[in-house]
């Protein structure tokens, strides 16, 4: 059976992509940002997912005001890079996982979440920047380390989906993944945010206090976040802070109780707050506990296994 082992929250600031593409990551301004993802890349190398589901929003690259799907699932075999502003990033074509994506579409739609199925779709910085932050820089002639299933969410044109709808979609995604028969290790990304507003009288707004409370609740009390109305995101986190509802899809796909293994927050990058978190489903680290429950391992043996698992995980340092 396929299983979701962890969720990753990450900003997808386009200027981060430009810094990577123009070899500016060692400049002091950018080093502050990129150094916060070094442990994350080590975690990703160790985790070695078979597939990543990446929840992001399109920025007028694949869609436009002519066509605004609320939830669009990428079921294609590959997704070419495209972008606004700086143009297509020099990154490899993203390979998809059509079999799992089609299975997810069937399961989630029959669960009454009406996804738009995309058999052809370009992907922009909303997806490729978090991929770089977690997988590292990948040469255009090379390839990303695992297939990706894009899930684009409309957070650009009113009305975006509610946080609660996103949270419940995460749960449906998890059910879909866990009903896929192949033994696949899956991670899920929620991207965007954190607080930022890019135009209008409040341009440049950043609310670090609200962002940190969001991250705390994401980790410990996601049900509270699912109740936040759009207007509160807009008021507290800025007009573009509404992107944060996408993190709730990721969170809904995880266990109710998770282990927060890493967090990073810095201000600013471009004109946004950069937030990042890694949450692991507990049963991954506590496989011994599951075996104990099934009677296959004694208590002392389970505790020993748990300690060994903790030692083997290099990302138990909680960065801020
Ligand atoms: Fe965005």
Short mmCIF file of C-alpha atoms and ligand atoms in Angstrom, two decimals:
data_model
loop_
_atom_site.label_atom_id
_atom_site.label_comp_id
_atom_site.label_asym_id
_atom_site.label_seq_id
_atom_site.Cartn_x
_atom_site.Cartn_y
_atom_site.Cartn_z
CA UNK A 1 0.00 0.00 0.00
CA UNK A 2 1.18 3.55 -0.68
CA UNK A 3 1.49 5.76 2.39
CA UNK A 4 2.08 9.42 3.17
CA UNK A 5 5.03 9.60 5.54
CA UNK A 6 5.46 13.33 5.94
CA UNK A 7 4.22 16.78 5.04
CA UNK A 8 6.33 19.76 4.11
CA UNK A 9 5.23 23.37 4.28
CA UNK A 10 7.28 25.81 2.26
CA UNK A 11 7.08 29.28 0.83
CA UNK A 12 7.39 29.51 -2.95
CA UNK A 13 8.69 33.04 -3.37
CA UNK A 14 9.62 33.58 -7.06
CA UNK A 15 12.69 35.63 -6.15
CA UNK A 16 14.10 32.55 -4.40
CA UNK A 17 13.97 30.76 -7.74
CA UNK A 18 15.71 33.68 -9.43
CA UNK A 19 18.42 33.64 -6.73
CA UNK A 20 19.01 29.92 -7.36
CA UNK A 21 18.99 30.30 -11.13
CA UNK A 22 21.40 33.27 -11.04
CA UNK A 23 23.81 31.69 -8.53
CA UNK A 24 23.12 34.20 -5.78
CA UNK A 25 22.52 31.72 -2.98
CA UNK A 26 25.83 32.56 -1.27
CA UNK A 27 25.14 36.28 -1.17
CA UNK A 28 24.50 37.38 2.44
CA UNK A 29 20.87 38.36 1.80
CA UNK A 30 20.05 35.00 0.27
CA UNK A 31 22.34 32.82 2.36
CA UNK A 32 20.14 33.67 5.36
CA UNK A 33 17.23 32.08 3.49
CA UNK A 34 18.96 29.09 1.95
CA UNK A 35 20.84 28.10 5.10
CA UNK A 36 17.43 27.44 6.65
CA UNK A 37 16.83 24.63 4.17
CA UNK A 38 20.12 22.76 4.54
CA UNK A 39 18.75 20.40 7.22
CA UNK A 40 15.61 19.97 5.12
CA UNK A 41 17.62 18.80 2.14
CA UNK A 42 19.46 16.30 4.35
CA UNK A 43 16.08 15.11 5.64
CA UNK A 44 14.81 14.72 2.08
CA UNK A 45 17.90 12.77 1.00
CA UNK A 46 17.36 10.41 3.90
CA UNK A 47 13.59 10.11 3.38
CA UNK A 48 13.91 9.33 -0.35
CA UNK A 49 10.23 9.54 -1.28
CA UNK A 50 8.96 7.56 -4.26
CA UNK A 51 6.46 10.29 -5.13
CA UNK A 52 5.75 13.85 -4.01
CA UNK A 53 2.32 15.45 -4.15
CA UNK A 54 2.85 19.20 -4.34
CA UNK A 55 0.00 21.55 -3.50
CA UNK A 56 0.67 24.96 -4.99
CA UNK A 57 -1.00 27.75 -6.89
CA UNK A 58 -0.50 28.64 -10.49
CA UNK A 59 0.51 32.24 -11.22
CA UNK A 60 -1.09 32.76 -14.64
CA UNK A 61 1.23 30.20 -16.23
CA UNK A 62 -1.06 27.23 -16.87
CA UNK A 63 -4.32 29.07 -16.20
CA UNK A 64 -5.59 32.60 -16.56
CA UNK A 65 -8.72 34.58 -15.81
CA UNK A 66 -10.26 32.62 -18.69
CA UNK A 67 -10.08 29.38 -16.75
CA UNK A 68 -9.95 29.16 -12.94
CA UNK A 69 -10.16 25.63 -11.53
CA UNK A 70 -10.50 25.54 -7.77
CA UNK A 71 -8.53 22.28 -7.48
CA UNK A 72 -6.60 21.00 -10.52
CA UNK A 73 -4.78 17.67 -10.36
CA UNK A 74 -1.90 16.99 -12.74
CA UNK A 75 -2.36 13.53 -14.23
CA UNK A 76 0.13 13.94 -17.11
CA UNK A 77 3.37 12.04 -17.58
CA UNK A 78 5.33 15.27 -17.48
CA UNK A 79 4.92 18.95 -16.73
CA UNK A 80 7.11 21.49 -18.55
CA UNK A 81 8.29 24.57 -16.64
CA UNK A 82 6.70 27.92 -17.44
CA UNK A 83 6.54 31.18 -15.57
CA UNK A 84 5.48 34.77 -15.37
CA UNK A 85 8.00 37.54 -14.74
CA UNK A 86 11.43 36.01 -15.20
CA UNK A 87 10.10 33.43 -17.69
CA UNK A 88 10.46 29.62 -17.54
CA UNK A 89 13.04 28.61 -14.94
CA UNK A 90 16.06 26.57 -16.12
CA UNK A 91 14.91 23.45 -14.29
CA UNK A 92 14.17 19.96 -15.61
CA UNK A 93 10.76 18.96 -16.87
CA UNK A 94 8.83 17.57 -13.90
CA UNK A 95 7.95 13.93 -14.37
CA UNK A 96 4.51 12.94 -13.12
CA UNK A 97 3.04 9.70 -11.84
CA UNK A 98 -0.04 9.24 -14.04
CA UNK A 99 -1.09 5.93 -12.49
CA UNK A 100 -1.19 7.23 -8.91
CA UNK A 101 -2.60 10.59 -10.03
CA UNK A 102 -5.46 8.91 -11.89
CA UNK A 103 -6.15 6.72 -8.90
CA UNK A 104 -6.24 9.82 -6.67
CA UNK A 105 -8.59 11.56 -9.10
CA UNK A 106 -10.99 8.63 -9.05
CA UNK A 107 -10.91 8.21 -5.28
CA UNK A 108 -11.17 11.90 -4.42
CA UNK A 109 -13.88 12.71 -6.98
CA UNK A 110 -15.95 9.75 -5.83
CA UNK A 111 -15.47 11.18 -2.34
CA UNK A 112 -17.27 14.28 -3.66
CA UNK A 113 -14.30 16.61 -4.16
CA UNK A 114 -14.71 17.73 -7.75
CA UNK A 115 -11.14 18.01 -9.01
CA UNK A 116 -10.28 19.29 -12.46
CA UNK A 117 -8.20 16.63 -14.21
CA UNK A 118 -5.26 18.09 -16.12
CA UNK A 119 -3.68 15.81 -18.70
CA UNK A 120 -1.54 18.66 -19.97
CA UNK A 121 -0.24 21.39 -17.70
CA UNK A 122 2.76 23.66 -17.33
CA UNK A 123 4.10 24.33 -13.84
CA UNK A 124 5.65 27.50 -12.47
CA UNK A 125 7.71 28.73 -9.53
CA UNK A 126 4.84 27.95 -7.19
CA UNK A 127 5.89 24.33 -7.54
CA UNK A 128 9.52 24.38 -8.68
CA UNK A 129 10.84 26.77 -5.99
CA UNK A 130 9.81 24.48 -3.10
CA UNK A 131 11.24 21.56 -5.08
CA UNK A 132 14.60 23.32 -5.27
CA UNK A 133 14.46 24.24 -1.59
CA UNK A 134 13.94 20.61 -0.61
CA UNK A 135 15.75 18.73 -3.39
CA UNK A 136 18.51 21.27 -4.02
CA UNK A 137 19.53 22.81 -7.30
CA UNK A 138 18.96 20.44 -10.22
CA UNK A 139 20.53 21.12 -13.59
CA UNK A 140 18.09 21.50 -16.46
CA UNK A 141 19.72 18.59 -18.32
CA UNK A 142 19.40 16.35 -15.25
CA UNK A 143 16.23 15.14 -13.54
CA UNK A 144 14.33 15.65 -10.29
CA UNK A 145 14.85 12.88 -7.74
CA UNK A 146 11.24 11.64 -7.78
CA UNK A 147 8.00 11.94 -9.75
CA UNK A 148 5.61 14.66 -8.71
CA UNK A 149 1.83 14.97 -8.76
CA UNK A 150 0.90 18.66 -8.92
CA UNK A 151 -2.27 19.86 -7.24
CA UNK A 152 -2.98 23.46 -8.21
CA UNK A 153 -5.35 25.44 -5.99
CA UNK A 154 -7.01 28.70 -6.87
CA UNK A 155 -5.92 31.26 -4.31
CA UNK A 156 -5.54 34.03 -6.87
CA UNK A 157 -9.11 34.93 -7.84
CA UNK A 158 -12.01 35.23 -5.41
CA UNK A 159 -13.46 32.92 -4.21
CA UNK A 160 -10.68 30.59 -3.12
CA UNK A 161 -11.63 27.39 -1.27
CA UNK A 162 -12.07 27.65 2.49
CA UNK A 163 -9.41 26.40 4.86
CA UNK A 164 -11.84 23.75 6.06
CA UNK A 165 -12.45 22.52 2.51
CA UNK A 166 -8.68 22.31 2.00
CA UNK A 167 -8.19 20.44 5.26
CA UNK A 168 -10.88 17.91 4.34
CA UNK A 169 -9.43 17.51 0.84
CA UNK A 170 -6.16 16.55 2.51
CA UNK A 171 -7.97 13.77 4.33
CA UNK A 172 -9.51 12.55 1.06
CA UNK A 173 -6.07 12.61 -0.56
CA UNK A 174 -4.67 10.48 2.19
CA UNK A 175 -7.48 7.96 1.81
CA UNK A 176 -6.79 7.88 -1.92
CA UNK A 177 -3.07 7.31 -1.49
CA UNK A 178 -3.60 4.58 1.09
CA UNK A 179 -5.93 2.69 -1.24
CA UNK A 180 -3.27 2.54 -3.97
CA UNK A 181 -1.90 -1.01 -3.98
CA UNK A 182 1.74 -0.34 -4.87
CA UNK A 183 4.13 0.09 -1.97
CA UNK A 184 5.10 3.76 -2.39
CA UNK A 185 6.51 6.24 0.09
CA UNK A 186 4.77 9.55 -0.54
CA UNK A 187 5.44 13.03 0.83
CA UNK A 188 3.07 15.95 0.42
CA UNK A 189 3.99 19.62 0.13
CA UNK A 190 1.81 22.57 1.04
CA UNK A 191 3.30 25.71 -0.45
CA UNK A 192 2.83 29.47 -0.49
CA UNK A 193 2.83 32.31 2.00
CA UNK A 194 3.47 33.07 4.67
CA UNK A 195 2.21 36.59 5.35
CA UNK A 196 2.67 38.97 2.47
CA UNK A 197 0.89 41.57 0.44
CA UNK A 198 2.36 42.64 -2.87
CA UNK A 199 0.19 45.61 -3.80
CA UNK A 200 -2.10 48.31 -2.42
CA UNK A 201 -1.69 50.55 0.63
CA UNK A 202 -0.55 47.63 2.81
CA UNK A 203 2.09 46.36 0.33
CA UNK A 204 4.98 44.83 2.24
CA UNK A 205 2.80 43.72 5.17
CA UNK A 206 4.37 40.94 7.22
CA UNK A 207 2.87 39.62 10.46
CA UNK A 208 5.48 37.41 12.11
CA UNK A 209 3.41 36.89 15.25
CA UNK A 210 0.46 35.58 13.26
CA UNK A 211 2.71 33.43 11.06
CA UNK A 212 4.32 31.77 14.06
CA UNK A 213 0.94 31.09 15.66
CA UNK A 214 -0.14 29.54 12.35
CA UNK A 215 2.90 27.25 12.36
CA UNK A 216 2.30 26.31 16.00
CA UNK A 217 -1.30 25.38 15.28
CA UNK A 218 -0.38 23.64 12.06
CA UNK A 219 1.76 21.35 14.12
CA UNK A 220 -0.43 20.87 17.19
CA UNK A 221 -4.00 22.02 16.51
CA UNK A 222 -4.78 22.11 12.78
CA UNK A 223 -8.53 21.94 13.44
CA UNK A 224 -8.27 25.50 14.79
CA UNK A 225 -6.74 26.68 11.52
CA UNK A 226 -9.47 24.99 9.50
CA UNK A 227 -11.97 27.41 11.09
CA UNK A 228 -10.16 30.60 10.07
CA UNK A 229 -12.25 32.58 7.55
CA UNK A 230 -10.76 34.22 4.47
CA UNK A 231 -11.18 37.68 5.91
CA UNK A 232 -8.87 36.85 8.80
CA UNK A 233 -6.11 35.68 6.44
CA UNK A 234 -6.55 38.88 4.47
CA UNK A 235 -6.55 41.12 7.54
CA UNK A 236 -3.74 39.41 9.46
CA UNK A 237 -1.54 37.92 6.75
CA UNK A 238 -2.15 40.25 3.81
CA UNK A 239 -3.99 39.73 0.54
CA UNK A 240 -1.56 37.06 -0.66
CA UNK A 241 -1.44 35.41 2.76
CA UNK A 242 -4.54 33.51 1.66
CA UNK A 243 -2.07 31.11 0.02
CA UNK A 244 -1.68 29.59 3.47
CA UNK A 245 -4.92 27.61 3.08
CA UNK A 246 -2.89 25.32 0.81
CA UNK A 247 -0.84 24.23 3.81
CA UNK A 248 -4.06 22.82 5.28
CA UNK A 249 -4.37 20.33 2.41
CA UNK A 250 -0.94 19.03 3.36
CA UNK A 251 -1.84 18.98 7.05
CA UNK A 252 -5.16 17.21 6.45
CA UNK A 253 -3.27 14.39 4.74
CA UNK A 254 -1.28 13.66 7.91
CA UNK A 255 -2.10 12.03 11.23
CA UNK A 256 -3.96 14.15 13.77
CA UNK A 257 -0.83 14.05 15.92
CA UNK A 258 2.45 14.48 14.15
CA UNK A 259 6.09 15.00 15.01
CA UNK A 260 7.38 18.42 14.04
CA UNK A 261 10.94 17.62 13.05
CA UNK A 262 11.99 20.97 11.63
CA UNK A 263 10.88 24.57 11.38
CA UNK A 264 12.41 27.65 9.82
CA UNK A 265 11.13 31.21 9.59
CA UNK A 266 12.85 34.30 8.30
CA UNK A 267 11.86 37.78 7.18
CA UNK A 268 12.01 38.96 4.50
CA UNK A 269 12.68 37.26 1.20
CA UNK A 270 11.63 39.64 -1.51
CA UNK A 271 8.59 41.16 0.23
CA UNK A 272 7.35 38.03 2.01
CA UNK A 273 7.87 36.08 5.19
CA UNK A 274 9.51 32.73 4.45
CA UNK A 275 8.07 29.86 6.44
CA UNK A 276 9.00 26.21 6.39
CA UNK A 277 8.02 23.16 8.43
CA UNK A 278 8.45 19.41 8.23
CA UNK A 279 5.89 17.20 9.95
CA UNK A 280 6.21 13.43 10.12
CA UNK A 281 3.46 10.94 10.69
CA UNK A 282 4.28 9.32 14.00
CA UNK A 283 3.85 5.77 12.91
CA UNK A 284 6.83 6.23 10.62
CA UNK A 285 9.18 6.80 13.53
CA UNK A 286 7.24 4.49 15.80
CA UNK A 287 7.00 1.43 13.65
CA UNK A 288 7.98 -0.54 16.71
CA UNK A 289 4.91 0.69 18.53
CA UNK A 290 2.73 -0.68 15.75
CA UNK A 291 4.44 -4.02 15.93
CA UNK A 292 4.09 -4.00 19.68
CA UNK A 293 0.37 -3.41 19.31
CA UNK A 294 0.16 -6.42 17.03
CA UNK A 295 2.00 -8.49 19.62
CA UNK A 296 5.10 -9.01 17.54
CA UNK A 297 7.52 -7.13 19.79
CA UNK A 298 7.97 -6.89 23.54
CA UNK A 299 7.86 -3.51 25.32
CA UNK A 300 11.65 -3.24 25.89
CA UNK A 301 12.35 -4.22 22.27
CA UNK A 302 9.88 -1.60 21.02
CA UNK A 303 11.50 1.09 23.18
CA UNK A 304 14.94 0.11 21.86
CA UNK A 305 13.68 0.35 18.29
CA UNK A 306 12.13 3.76 19.02
CA UNK A 307 15.43 5.09 20.40
CA UNK A 308 17.31 3.74 17.39
CA UNK A 309 14.82 5.42 15.05
CA UNK A 310 15.26 8.72 16.86
CA UNK A 311 19.06 8.48 16.59
CA UNK A 312 18.81 7.70 12.88
CA UNK A 313 16.78 10.83 12.21
CA UNK A 314 19.15 13.81 11.84
CA UNK A 315 16.42 16.40 11.73
CA UNK A 316 15.19 16.31 15.28
CA UNK A 317 16.78 19.74 15.71
CA UNK A 318 13.97 22.25 15.68
CA UNK A 319 15.12 25.37 13.88
CA UNK A 320 13.38 28.71 14.16
FE1 LIG B 1 2.32 32.45 -4.83
#
